[in-house]
Amino acid sequence: MPGMSEERGIGVIGVGWVGLVTAACFAELGRRVVAMDIDAQKIRGLGRGQVPIHEPGLGDLLERNGDRLAFTTEMEDVLESARLLFCCVDTPPTYSGDADLSQIQTVVSQLSEDGGHALVMKSTVPSGTGRAIRRGAPKLAYVACPEFLREGSAVEDFLHPDRVVIGADTGDEWAADAVEEVYRPLGGDIVRTDVASAEMTKLASNAFLATKISFINEIANVCEEVGADVTEVARGMGLDKRIGPSFLRAGVGYGGSCFPKDTQALKQLAGNTGYHFQLLTAVIEVNELQKRRVIAKLEKHLGPLAGKKVALLGLAFKPHTDDMREASSLVLASRLKGEGAEVRAYDPVAERRAGELLPTVEMCASAEEALEGADAAVLVTEWPQFADLDWVSLRERMAKPLVVDGRNFLDAERLRQAGFAYEGIGRPTGNARRRNSTPPRHPFAFPTGSRRT
Ligand code: UGA
């Protein structure tokens, strides 16, 4: 359909986190949007103004643009009102680590005879998916337009993108032009490329960010051995423009619905072609081990954890979201239970979802309640309000004054002044230095008693 200009509405298929943000933001840009999902309950709720996820700013956008947004369970409604169909369905990992493309297959099967529409793929898919779809449905135009939104700042990210990647193969340029037209008002660089390269750009971007995190986590682990402070190291590294400061925060590992899934998917994608992606394999393994390092830090102070009361502050995989998918807290809580600890937790918004996933963890209504009588506090998610807790009075309410800061988020000095033993990730601990009389092993130690004159 050369020369098509996207005057018609925009279709969004799949009203999960990406789909809902996409629909709301396109409506904010003045577009009419018809968003479809097979989950009738969710669609009914949205029709009544209920927002099913916690995402800053999203509720306001949906309310403000209600007259431009329609929600439906019928594909027909979308096809009637839009030519560009933004596909935002889930592609969860399968047991093999490959992405599960069944929801995409269902969508494509409803469009394969369709000549007037373009499927714009926002869902993260293995490189090669677009071309396979195009081969199976030759009448359907196809554009790969990967999503780079972060949870917790998705609206902001959507409206102010660093770049928009638009991939189309020969014959589908008209559809890519239409997608570019929709995104152009947002600014940001537009990268026009072929479908496979666009798909790969998404996977490579997430894999690279995950690599940065596992890298700084390993540096943190070495810092602990040599008495350096990873936050200082990261600051010094990040000022080098070639490195950059972001994604150098050491902690208890990355989680969420994207990095764990996409690193696995890229590793499997490479593996399926016979290539062993060694670096990515290590990145994934480092992340798994990183979630468990808190246990040793607690044991250092408390001895065996059986019967000890441990309070987890924050459960979501990161702040400003209630998303618990692959959250480090899940592994950590299970390990603590495995050691026989009593685990309590507080999260400002993820409590309900976390309660279903962690039935043996006692969910508390406030940080103070979780910390009452606790032998240790473990900060897992850096919700801003945890920095403002009255740690001086909390010291009196806890059984033991121990804080393990899994995100290097709290003010270590203030906590030490309040009488706490403070353990960060990759930071020197006054307590550890006092405990270990032997200094770290050093390859350049001067030989003692053999000074030459
Ligand atoms: C990530 C990417 O940042 C987005 O660009 C991408 O669109 C998205 O995945 C996706 O594929 O849908 P998201 O998972 O929302 O976004 O969250 P991030 O802010 O990237 O954080 C992911 C995890 O890394 C969190 O658990 C966070 O705590 C951890 N992290 C992040 C660190 O441990 N250290 C850091 O320095 C940064």
Tab-separated table of C-alpha atoms and ligand atoms in Angstrom:
chain	number	residue	atom	x	y	z
A	1	MET	CA	0.000	0.000	0.000
A	2	PRO	CA	2.563	2.596	-1.085
A	3	GLY	CA	1.852	6.189	-0.147
A	4	MET	CA	-0.434	5.265	2.720
A	5	SER	CA	-0.532	7.881	5.393
A	6	GLU	CA	-1.675	6.738	8.814
A	7	GLU	CA	-4.807	8.857	9.146
A	8	ARG	CA	-6.769	5.946	10.489
A	9	GLY	CA	-6.549	4.820	14.057
A	10	ILE	CA	-3.845	2.678	15.517
A	11	GLY	CA	-4.450	-0.901	16.565
A	12	VAL	CA	-2.793	-2.425	19.594
A	13	ILE	CA	-2.963	-6.184	20.034
A	14	GLY	CA	-2.246	-7.390	23.555
A	15	VAL	CA	-2.943	-5.038	26.425
A	16	GLY	CA	-0.190	-6.098	28.782
A	17	TRP	CA	2.354	-3.690	30.126
A	18	VAL	CA	3.871	-2.688	26.735
A	19	GLY	CA	0.512	-2.668	24.956
A	20	LEU	CA	-1.218	-0.497	27.522
A	21	VAL	CA	1.602	2.045	27.666
A	22	THR	CA	1.782	2.089	23.856
A	23	ALA	CA	-1.980	2.590	23.530
A	24	ALA	CA	-2.083	5.352	26.156
A	25	CYS	CA	0.913	7.206	24.705
A	26	PHE	CA	-0.324	7.079	21.098
A	27	ALA	CA	-3.635	8.455	22.367
A	28	GLU	CA	-1.705	11.201	24.142
A	29	LEU	CA	-0.140	12.036	20.764
A	30	GLY	CA	-3.641	12.625	19.418
A	31	ARG	CA	-4.161	9.259	17.696
A	32	ARG	CA	-7.302	7.217	17.957
A	33	VAL	CA	-6.377	3.827	19.363
A	34	VAL	CA	-8.284	0.558	19.445
A	35	ALA	CA	-6.638	-1.868	21.844
A	36	MET	CA	-7.560	-5.533	21.891
A	37	ASP	CA	-6.911	-8.347	24.348
A	38	ILE	CA	-8.393	-11.821	24.752
A	39	ASP	CA	-8.656	-11.272	28.525
A	40	ALA	CA	-12.282	-10.126	28.787
A	41	GLN	CA	-12.021	-9.265	32.463
A	42	LYS	CA	-9.078	-6.959	31.852
A	43	ILE	CA	-10.852	-5.277	28.948
A	44	ARG	CA	-13.996	-4.764	31.059
A	45	GLY	CA	-11.867	-3.280	33.852
A	46	LEU	CA	-10.103	-0.914	31.461
A	47	GLY	CA	-13.466	0.141	30.078
A	48	ARG	CA	-14.404	1.100	33.644
A	49	GLY	CA	-11.164	3.027	34.106
A	50	GLN	CA	-9.328	0.368	36.152
A	51	VAL	CA	-5.584	0.291	35.479
A	52	PRO	CA	-4.307	-3.278	35.926
A	53	ILE	CA	-0.618	-2.411	36.505
A	54	HIS	CA	1.336	0.065	38.577
A	55	GLU	CA	3.161	2.362	36.154
A	56	PRO	CA	3.768	6.027	37.034
A	57	GLY	CA	1.714	8.432	34.914
A	58	LEU	CA	-0.205	5.711	33.084
A	59	GLY	CA	-3.488	6.182	34.947
A	60	ASP	CA	-3.500	9.908	34.183
A	61	LEU	CA	-2.819	9.313	30.484
A	62	LEU	CA	-5.603	6.753	30.203
A	63	GLU	CA	-8.050	9.066	31.922
A	64	ARG	CA	-7.043	12.162	29.993
A	65	ASN	CA	-7.272	10.421	26.621
A	66	GLY	CA	-10.286	8.238	27.326
A	67	ASP	CA	-12.227	9.600	24.352
A	68	ARG	CA	-9.497	8.519	21.914
A	69	LEU	CA	-9.104	5.026	23.390
A	70	ALA	CA	-11.308	2.008	22.839
A	71	PHE	CA	-10.790	-1.419	24.401
A	72	THR	CA	-12.157	-4.578	22.858
A	73	THR	CA	-11.822	-8.352	22.826
A	74	GLU	CA	-12.599	-8.540	19.093
A	75	MET	CA	-9.889	-8.553	16.447
A	76	GLU	CA	-12.536	-7.392	13.941
A	77	ASP	CA	-12.847	-4.054	15.778
A	78	VAL	CA	-9.118	-3.468	15.449
A	79	LEU	CA	-8.964	-4.445	11.789
A	80	GLU	CA	-11.836	-2.140	10.932
A	81	SER	CA	-10.343	0.938	12.507
A	82	ALA	CA	-6.586	0.611	11.974
A	83	ARG	CA	-4.031	-0.341	9.371
A	84	LEU	CA	-1.009	-0.371	11.645
A	85	LEU	CA	-1.404	-3.176	14.149
A	86	PHE	CA	1.094	-2.925	16.998
A	87	CYS	CA	1.613	-6.434	18.296
A	88	CYS	CA	2.358	-6.346	22.033
A	89	VAL	CA	1.614	-9.894	23.170
A	90	ASP	CA	3.809	-11.807	25.601
A	91	THR	CA	6.697	-13.966	24.449
A	92	PRO	CA	7.581	-15.727	27.712
A	93	PRO	CA	10.480	-18.174	27.965
A	94	THR	CA	9.860	-21.868	27.388
A	95	TYR	CA	11.607	-24.638	29.321
A	96	SER	CA	14.331	-24.693	26.677
A	97	GLY	CA	15.012	-20.973	27.161
A	98	ASP	CA	13.688	-20.161	23.682
A	99	ALA	CA	10.948	-17.536	23.440
A	100	ASP	CA	7.391	-18.909	23.358
A	101	LEU	CA	5.892	-17.443	20.186
A	102	SER	CA	2.488	-19.123	20.429
A	103	GLN	CA	0.603	-15.886	21.163
A	104	ILE	CA	2.194	-14.278	18.117
A	105	GLN	CA	1.245	-17.307	16.032
A	106	THR	CA	-2.363	-16.924	17.164
A	107	VAL	CA	-2.380	-13.271	16.144
A	108	VAL	CA	-0.772	-13.956	12.764
A	109	SER	CA	-3.192	-16.781	12.024
A	110	GLN	CA	-6.021	-14.227	12.212
A	111	LEU	CA	-4.292	-11.872	9.795
A	112	SER	CA	-2.596	-14.112	7.277
A	113	GLU	CA	-5.154	-13.578	4.531
A	114	ASP	CA	-5.111	-9.881	5.161
A	115	GLY	CA	-3.813	-7.553	2.477
A	116	GLY	CA	-4.487	-4.148	3.936
A	117	HIS	CA	-2.692	-4.160	7.231
A	118	ALA	CA	0.834	-4.028	8.580
A	119	LEU	CA	1.847	-5.971	11.652
A	120	VAL	CA	4.243	-3.859	13.712
A	121	MET	CA	6.094	-6.146	16.087
A	122	LYS	CA	6.719	-4.634	19.529
A	123	SER	CA	6.984	-7.987	21.302
A	124	THR	CA	10.543	-9.182	21.749
A	125	VAL	CA	11.191	-12.029	19.318
A	126	PRO	CA	14.214	-14.023	18.187
A	127	SER	CA	15.946	-12.702	15.115
A	128	GLY	CA	14.401	-14.472	12.130
A	129	THR	CA	10.813	-14.365	13.425
A	130	GLY	CA	9.703	-11.501	11.195
A	131	ARG	CA	10.959	-13.127	8.046
A	132	ALA	CA	9.279	-16.419	8.972
A	133	ILE	CA	5.981	-14.590	9.539
A	134	ARG	CA	6.325	-12.760	6.252
A	135	ARG	CA	6.956	-16.019	4.390
A	136	GLY	CA	3.861	-17.615	5.960
A	137	ALA	CA	1.616	-14.575	5.415
A	138	PRO	CA	2.857	-12.904	2.224
A	139	LYS	CA	-0.039	-10.455	2.031
A	140	LEU	CA	0.646	-9.022	5.453
A	141	ALA	CA	3.187	-6.201	5.615
A	142	TYR	CA	5.616	-6.546	8.494
A	143	VAL	CA	7.635	-4.028	10.486
A	144	ALA	CA	9.940	-4.839	13.398
A	145	CYS	CA	9.803	-1.971	15.881
A	146	PRO	CA	11.346	-3.238	19.129
A	147	GLU	CA	10.465	-1.739	22.466
A	148	PHE	CA	13.070	-0.160	24.750
A	149	LEU	CA	10.803	1.028	27.584
A	150	ARG	CA	11.795	0.468	31.199
A	151	GLU	CA	9.199	-0.491	33.735
A	152	GLY	CA	8.622	2.232	36.274
A	153	SER	CA	9.463	4.946	33.730
A	154	ALA	CA	7.712	3.534	30.676
A	155	VAL	CA	5.516	6.552	29.948
A	156	GLU	CA	8.455	8.915	30.202
A	157	ASP	CA	10.617	6.585	28.057
A	158	PHE	CA	7.898	6.270	25.421
A	159	LEU	CA	7.379	10.003	25.114
A	160	HIS	CA	11.141	10.775	25.085
A	161	PRO	CA	12.871	7.910	23.269
A	162	ASP	CA	16.668	7.823	22.727
A	163	ARG	CA	15.965	6.107	19.439
A	164	VAL	CA	13.227	4.314	17.558
A	165	VAL	CA	14.352	1.286	15.556
A	166	ILE	CA	12.192	0.478	12.532
A	167	GLY	CA	13.010	-2.612	10.474
A	168	ALA	CA	11.313	-3.560	7.241
A	169	ASP	CA	12.292	-5.680	4.259
A	170	THR	CA	11.818	-4.956	0.592
A	171	GLY	CA	8.198	-4.287	-0.312
A	172	ASP	CA	7.182	-3.123	3.149
A	173	GLU	CA	8.812	0.303	3.060
A	174	TRP	CA	5.379	1.963	2.960
A	175	ALA	CA	4.546	0.397	6.320
A	176	ALA	CA	7.889	1.447	7.810
A	177	ASP	CA	7.252	5.003	6.548
A	178	ALA	CA	3.856	4.974	8.274
A	179	VAL	CA	5.406	3.779	11.545
A	180	GLU	CA	8.084	6.464	11.267
A	181	GLU	CA	5.386	9.078	10.790
A	182	VAL	CA	3.642	7.935	13.966
A	183	TYR	CA	6.843	8.133	16.031
A	184	ARG	CA	8.374	11.260	14.488
A	185	PRO	CA	6.620	13.767	16.808
A	186	LEU	CA	8.446	12.176	19.736
A	187	GLY	CA	11.918	13.185	18.534
A	188	GLY	CA	14.819	10.811	19.136
A	189	ASP	CA	16.908	9.216	16.416
A	190	ILE	CA	15.069	7.004	13.973
A	191	VAL	CA	17.072	3.963	12.895
A	192	ARG	CA	15.734	2.454	9.676
A	193	THR	CA	17.002	-1.042	8.979
A	194	ASP	CA	15.980	-4.518	7.854
A	195	VAL	CA	13.775	-6.772	9.978
A	196	ALA	CA	16.463	-9.177	11.224
A	197	SER	CA	18.785	-6.359	12.278
A	198	ALA	CA	15.980	-4.589	14.153
A	199	GLU	CA	15.152	-7.807	16.017
A	200	MET	CA	18.808	-8.320	16.832
A	201	THR	CA	19.212	-4.708	18.021
A	202	LYS	CA	16.657	-5.338	20.736
A	203	LEU	CA	18.212	-8.573	21.984
A	204	ALA	CA	21.732	-7.157	21.800
A	205	SER	CA	20.745	-4.013	23.717
A	206	ASN	CA	19.234	-5.961	26.606
A	207	ALA	CA	22.104	-8.451	26.611
A	208	PHE	CA	24.629	-5.625	26.720
A	209	LEU	CA	22.870	-3.901	29.624
A	210	ALA	CA	22.709	-7.218	31.495
A	211	THR	CA	26.405	-7.682	30.764
A	212	LYS	CA	27.175	-4.293	32.288
A	213	ILE	CA	25.295	-5.286	35.441
A	214	SER	CA	26.958	-8.686	35.805
A	215	PHE	CA	30.307	-7.061	35.096
A	216	ILE	CA	29.929	-4.478	37.845
A	217	ASN	CA	28.613	-7.166	40.187
A	218	GLU	CA	31.760	-9.206	39.630
A	219	ILE	CA	33.877	-6.090	40.157
A	220	ALA	CA	31.924	-5.586	43.402
A	221	ASN	CA	32.737	-9.101	44.510
A	222	VAL	CA	36.436	-8.492	43.867
A	223	CYS	CA	36.173	-5.112	45.641
A	224	GLU	CA	35.002	-6.974	48.726
A	225	GLU	CA	38.154	-9.087	48.611
A	226	VAL	CA	40.576	-6.189	48.189
A	227	GLY	CA	38.841	-3.593	50.357
A	228	ALA	CA	37.751	-1.256	47.530
A	229	ASP	CA	34.369	0.446	47.171
A	230	VAL	CA	32.482	-0.470	43.989
A	231	THR	CA	30.381	2.700	44.092
A	232	GLU	CA	33.591	4.739	43.850
A	233	VAL	CA	34.954	2.429	41.160
A	234	ALA	CA	31.732	2.735	39.133
A	235	ARG	CA	31.821	6.514	39.466
A	236	GLY	CA	35.396	6.609	38.227
A	237	MET	CA	34.617	4.268	35.355
A	238	GLY	CA	31.353	5.913	34.356
A	239	LEU	CA	32.921	9.318	33.782
A	240	ASP	CA	34.747	7.808	30.823
A	241	LYS	CA	32.345	8.693	28.015
A	242	ARG	CA	33.155	5.437	26.259
A	243	ILE	CA	31.849	3.528	29.284
A	244	GLY	CA	29.083	5.815	30.587
A	245	PRO	CA	27.641	5.874	34.098
A	246	SER	CA	24.400	3.930	33.652
A	247	PHE	CA	23.851	0.277	34.517
A	248	LEU	CA	26.910	0.189	36.748
A	249	ARG	CA	25.000	-0.153	40.008
A	250	ALA	CA	26.133	-3.276	41.783
A	251	GLY	CA	23.518	-5.176	43.730
A	252	VAL	CA	21.653	-8.431	44.202
A	253	GLY	CA	21.313	-9.012	40.476
A	254	TYR	CA	18.948	-8.053	37.709
A	255	GLY	CA	15.397	-9.364	37.443
A	256	GLY	CA	12.201	-8.457	35.659
A	257	SER	CA	10.367	-9.733	32.653
A	258	CYS	CA	13.060	-8.736	30.175
A	259	PHE	CA	16.736	-9.244	31.000
A	260	PRO	CA	16.453	-12.812	32.331
A	261	LYS	CA	14.198	-13.835	29.447
A	262	ASP	CA	16.024	-12.004	26.680
A	263	THR	CA	19.528	-13.080	27.709
A	264	GLN	CA	18.326	-16.690	27.749
A	265	ALA	CA	16.557	-16.237	24.425
A	266	LEU	CA	19.676	-14.787	22.772
A	267	LYS	CA	21.850	-17.510	24.239
A	268	GLN	CA	19.455	-20.164	22.876
A	269	LEU	CA	19.114	-18.389	19.548
A	270	ALA	CA	22.884	-18.488	19.155
A	271	GLY	CA	22.970	-22.083	20.404
A	272	ASN	CA	20.347	-23.151	17.901
A	273	THR	CA	22.628	-21.949	15.124
A	274	GLY	CA	25.535	-23.896	16.645
A	275	TYR	CA	27.251	-20.895	18.235
A	276	HIS	CA	28.156	-21.004	21.918
A	277	PHE	CA	27.719	-17.482	23.295
A	278	GLN	CA	30.241	-17.789	26.105
A	279	LEU	CA	30.095	-14.239	27.441
A	280	LEU	CA	26.323	-14.247	27.762
A	281	THR	CA	26.394	-17.646	29.451
A	282	ALA	CA	28.687	-16.180	32.099
A	283	VAL	CA	26.517	-13.063	32.471
A	284	ILE	CA	23.504	-15.251	33.278
A	285	GLU	CA	25.422	-17.410	35.738
A	286	VAL	CA	26.952	-14.426	37.542
A	287	ASN	CA	23.461	-13.010	37.976
A	288	GLU	CA	22.131	-16.229	39.477
A	289	LEU	CA	24.967	-16.396	42.004
A	290	GLN	CA	24.655	-12.712	42.839
A	291	LYS	CA	21.125	-13.177	44.195
A	292	ARG	CA	22.499	-15.629	46.768
A	293	ARG	CA	25.399	-13.614	48.124
A	294	VAL	CA	23.289	-11.952	50.802
A	295	ILE	CA	23.064	-15.286	52.666
A	296	ALA	CA	26.802	-15.347	53.424
A	297	LYS	CA	26.696	-11.701	54.518
A	298	LEU	CA	23.940	-12.497	57.005
A	299	GLU	CA	25.716	-15.606	58.257
A	300	LYS	CA	28.873	-13.621	58.831
A	301	HIS	CA	27.025	-11.637	61.498
A	302	LEU	CA	24.336	-14.011	62.682
A	303	GLY	CA	25.875	-17.462	62.276
A	304	PRO	CA	23.428	-20.160	61.107
A	305	LEU	CA	20.192	-18.537	60.001
A	306	ALA	CA	17.807	-21.165	61.394
A	307	GLY	CA	15.212	-19.390	63.533
A	308	LYS	CA	16.609	-15.917	62.746
A	309	LYS	CA	14.119	-13.233	61.771
A	310	VAL	CA	15.050	-11.562	58.507
A	311	ALA	CA	13.092	-8.600	57.157
A	312	LEU	CA	13.149	-7.944	53.410
A	313	LEU	CA	12.609	-4.325	52.399
A	314	GLY	CA	11.257	-4.270	48.863
A	315	LEU	CA	10.249	-7.267	46.773
A	316	ALA	CA	9.557	-5.965	43.257
A	317	PHE	CA	12.355	-6.468	40.729
A	318	LYS	CA	12.945	-2.734	40.858
A	319	PRO	CA	11.253	0.319	42.405
A	320	HIS	CA	8.126	2.037	41.037
A	321	THR	CA	6.607	-1.198	39.812
A	322	ASP	CA	4.670	-4.077	41.328
A	323	ASP	CA	6.242	-6.513	38.879
A	324	MET	CA	7.615	-9.576	40.646
A	325	ARG	CA	8.748	-11.482	37.573
A	326	GLU	CA	12.223	-12.958	38.138
A	327	ALA	CA	12.659	-10.595	41.081
A	328	SER	CA	15.840	-11.317	43.043
A	329	SER	CA	13.670	-11.322	46.185
A	330	LEU	CA	12.093	-14.614	45.073
A	331	VAL	CA	15.399	-16.476	45.070
A	332	LEU	CA	16.617	-14.724	48.183
A	333	ALA	CA	13.444	-15.410	50.194
A	334	SER	CA	13.474	-19.064	49.138
A	335	ARG	CA	17.133	-19.442	50.105
A	336	LEU	CA	16.462	-17.827	53.480
A	337	LYS	CA	13.534	-20.161	54.094
A	338	GLY	CA	15.763	-23.035	53.019
A	339	GLU	CA	18.219	-22.025	55.748
A	340	GLY	CA	15.377	-22.071	58.279
A	341	ALA	CA	15.047	-18.296	58.713
A	342	GLU	CA	11.727	-16.595	59.478
A	343	VAL	CA	11.175	-14.190	56.615
A	344	ARG	CA	9.007	-11.083	56.696
A	345	ALA	CA	8.715	-8.537	53.973
A	346	TYR	CA	7.324	-5.184	53.040
A	347	ASP	CA	6.935	-3.687	49.578
A	348	PRO	CA	5.000	-0.455	48.971
A	349	VAL	CA	3.113	-1.840	45.960
A	350	ALA	CA	4.141	-5.426	45.141
A	351	GLU	CA	2.741	-6.965	48.312
A	352	ARG	CA	-0.284	-8.631	46.701
A	353	ARG	CA	1.612	-10.195	43.806
A	354	ALA	CA	4.471	-11.157	46.091
A	355	GLY	CA	2.079	-12.750	48.594
A	356	GLU	CA	0.867	-15.187	45.939
A	357	LEU	CA	4.414	-16.112	44.923
A	358	LEU	CA	5.866	-16.288	48.425
A	359	PRO	CA	3.126	-17.852	50.549
A	360	THR	CA	5.495	-18.704	53.425
A	361	VAL	CA	6.787	-15.144	53.744
A	362	GLU	CA	4.903	-12.947	56.189
A	363	MET	CA	3.787	-9.802	54.358
A	364	CYS	CA	3.781	-6.676	56.523
A	365	ALA	CA	1.868	-3.430	56.172
A	366	SER	CA	4.910	-1.209	56.711
A	367	ALA	CA	8.698	-1.304	56.858
A	368	GLU	CA	8.498	-0.625	60.590
A	369	GLU	CA	6.266	-3.642	61.133
A	370	ALA	CA	8.609	-5.883	59.128
A	371	LEU	CA	11.622	-4.676	61.106
A	372	GLU	CA	10.049	-5.065	64.562
A	373	GLY	CA	12.128	-7.666	66.443
A	374	ALA	CA	14.125	-8.576	63.304
A	375	ASP	CA	17.686	-9.875	63.485
A	376	ALA	CA	18.526	-8.256	60.179
A	377	ALA	CA	17.123	-5.935	57.540
A	378	VAL	CA	17.885	-6.733	53.903
A	379	LEU	CA	17.160	-4.004	51.381
A	380	VAL	CA	16.249	-5.762	48.135
A	381	THR	CA	14.468	-3.035	46.144
A	382	GLU	CA	15.578	0.582	46.366
A	383	TRP	CA	12.215	2.242	46.980
A	384	PRO	CA	13.039	5.891	47.830
A	385	GLN	CA	11.045	5.809	51.079
A	386	PHE	CA	13.484	3.304	52.610
A	387	ALA	CA	16.166	6.002	52.671
A	388	ASP	CA	13.877	8.191	54.779
A	389	LEU	CA	13.086	5.623	57.466
A	390	ASP	CA	13.864	6.686	61.008
A	391	TRP	CA	16.762	4.289	61.359
A	392	VAL	CA	17.719	5.653	64.798
A	393	SER	CA	14.430	4.562	66.341
A	394	LEU	CA	14.362	1.386	64.242
A	395	ARG	CA	17.624	0.333	65.809
A	396	GLU	CA	15.784	0.081	69.138
A	397	ARG	CA	12.918	-1.902	67.645
A	398	MET	CA	15.083	-4.499	65.910
A	399	ALA	CA	16.512	-7.461	67.838
A	400	LYS	CA	19.916	-6.953	66.225
A	401	PRO	CA	21.229	-3.854	64.471
A	402	LEU	CA	22.219	-5.337	61.119
A	403	VAL	CA	21.453	-3.947	57.672
A	404	VAL	CA	22.432	-5.691	54.444
A	405	ASP	CA	21.942	-3.156	51.690
A	406	GLY	CA	21.464	-5.206	48.528
A	407	ARG	CA	21.402	-2.116	46.307
A	408	ASN	CA	24.036	0.132	47.948
A	409	PHE	CA	21.196	2.550	48.379
A	410	LEU	CA	21.215	3.567	52.029
A	411	ASP	CA	23.547	6.044	53.673
A	412	ALA	CA	26.135	3.678	55.156
A	413	GLU	CA	27.695	6.329	57.347
A	414	ARG	CA	24.378	7.414	58.828
A	415	LEU	CA	23.492	3.812	59.597
A	416	ARG	CA	26.837	3.152	61.239
A	417	GLN	CA	26.395	6.305	63.337
A	418	ALA	CA	22.964	5.008	64.340
A	419	GLY	CA	24.717	1.903	65.664
A	420	PHE	CA	24.086	-0.532	62.814
A	421	ALA	CA	26.473	-3.027	61.308
A	422	TYR	CA	26.162	-2.168	57.604
A	423	GLU	CA	26.943	-4.521	54.732
A	424	GLY	CA	26.625	-3.285	51.169
A	425	ILE	CA	27.544	-5.016	47.936
A	426	GLY	CA	31.196	-4.488	47.026
A	427	ARG	CA	31.822	-1.913	49.729
A	428	PRO	CA	34.249	-2.097	52.620
A	429	THR	CA	32.556	-2.933	55.893
A	430	GLY	CA	34.091	-1.490	59.022
A	431	ASN	CA	32.898	-4.637	60.776
A	432	ALA	CA	34.616	-7.044	58.379
A	433	ARG	CA	37.918	-5.234	58.651
A	434	ARG	CA	37.797	-5.480	62.426
A	435	ARG	CA	36.914	-9.162	62.289
A	436	ASN	CA	39.636	-10.224	59.860
A	437	SER	CA	43.037	-9.517	61.249
A	438	THR	CA	44.752	-10.745	58.061
A	439	PRO	CA	44.831	-8.109	55.326
A	440	PRO	CA	43.690	-9.079	51.834
A	441	ARG	CA	46.162	-11.161	49.847
A	442	HIS	CA	48.288	-8.886	47.752
A	443	PRO	CA	50.668	-9.903	44.970
A	444	PHE	CA	53.083	-7.072	45.732
A	445	ALA	CA	53.477	-7.642	49.473
A	446	PHE	CA	56.932	-6.615	50.671
A	447	PRO	CA	58.853	-9.513	52.109
A	448	THR	CA	59.233	-9.015	55.862
A	449	GLY	CA	62.619	-9.246	57.624
A	450	SER	CA	64.625	-9.190	54.410
A	451	ARG	CA	65.097	-5.465	53.822
A	452	ARG	CA	68.289	-4.792	51.947
A	453	THR	CA	70.335	-1.883	53.047
B	1	UGA	C1	14.811	-3.344	30.484
B	1	UGA	C2	15.553	-2.359	29.584
B	1	UGA	O1	16.236	-1.393	30.381
B	1	UGA	C3	14.583	-1.663	28.631
B	1	UGA	O2	15.300	-0.831	27.728
B	1	UGA	C4	13.808	-2.713	27.843
B	1	UGA	O3	12.842	-2.142	26.994
B	1	UGA	C5	13.105	-3.646	28.808
B	1	UGA	O4	14.076	-4.266	29.669
B	1	UGA	C6	12.372	-4.672	27.991
B	1	UGA	O5	13.034	-5.448	27.268
B	1	UGA	O6	11.135	-4.662	27.963
B	1	UGA	P1	13.323	-3.122	32.698
B	1	UGA	O7	13.382	-4.604	32.760
B	1	UGA	O8	12.032	-2.438	32.880
B	1	UGA	O9	13.928	-2.584	31.306
B	1	UGA	O10	14.232	-2.576	33.864
B	1	UGA	P2	15.697	-1.962	34.036
B	1	UGA	O11	15.578	-0.604	34.585
B	1	UGA	O12	16.514	-2.118	32.837
B	1	UGA	O13	16.236	-2.887	35.212
B	1	UGA	C7	16.338	-4.314	35.050
B	1	UGA	C8	16.990	-4.936	36.258
B	1	UGA	O14	18.363	-4.567	36.323
B	1	UGA	C9	16.378	-4.508	37.599
B	1	UGA	O15	16.255	-5.653	38.424
B	1	UGA	C10	17.385	-3.541	38.162
B	1	UGA	O16	17.373	-3.517	39.568
B	1	UGA	C11	18.675	-4.131	37.620
B	1	UGA	N1	19.775	-3.143	37.518
B	1	UGA	C12	19.683	-2.084	36.672
B	1	UGA	C13	20.918	-3.322	38.283
B	1	UGA	O17	21.036	-4.292	39.061
B	1	UGA	N2	21.940	-2.420	38.158
B	1	UGA	C14	21.879	-1.352	37.319
B	1	UGA	O18	22.852	-0.583	37.258
B	1	UGA	C15	20.722	-1.183	36.560
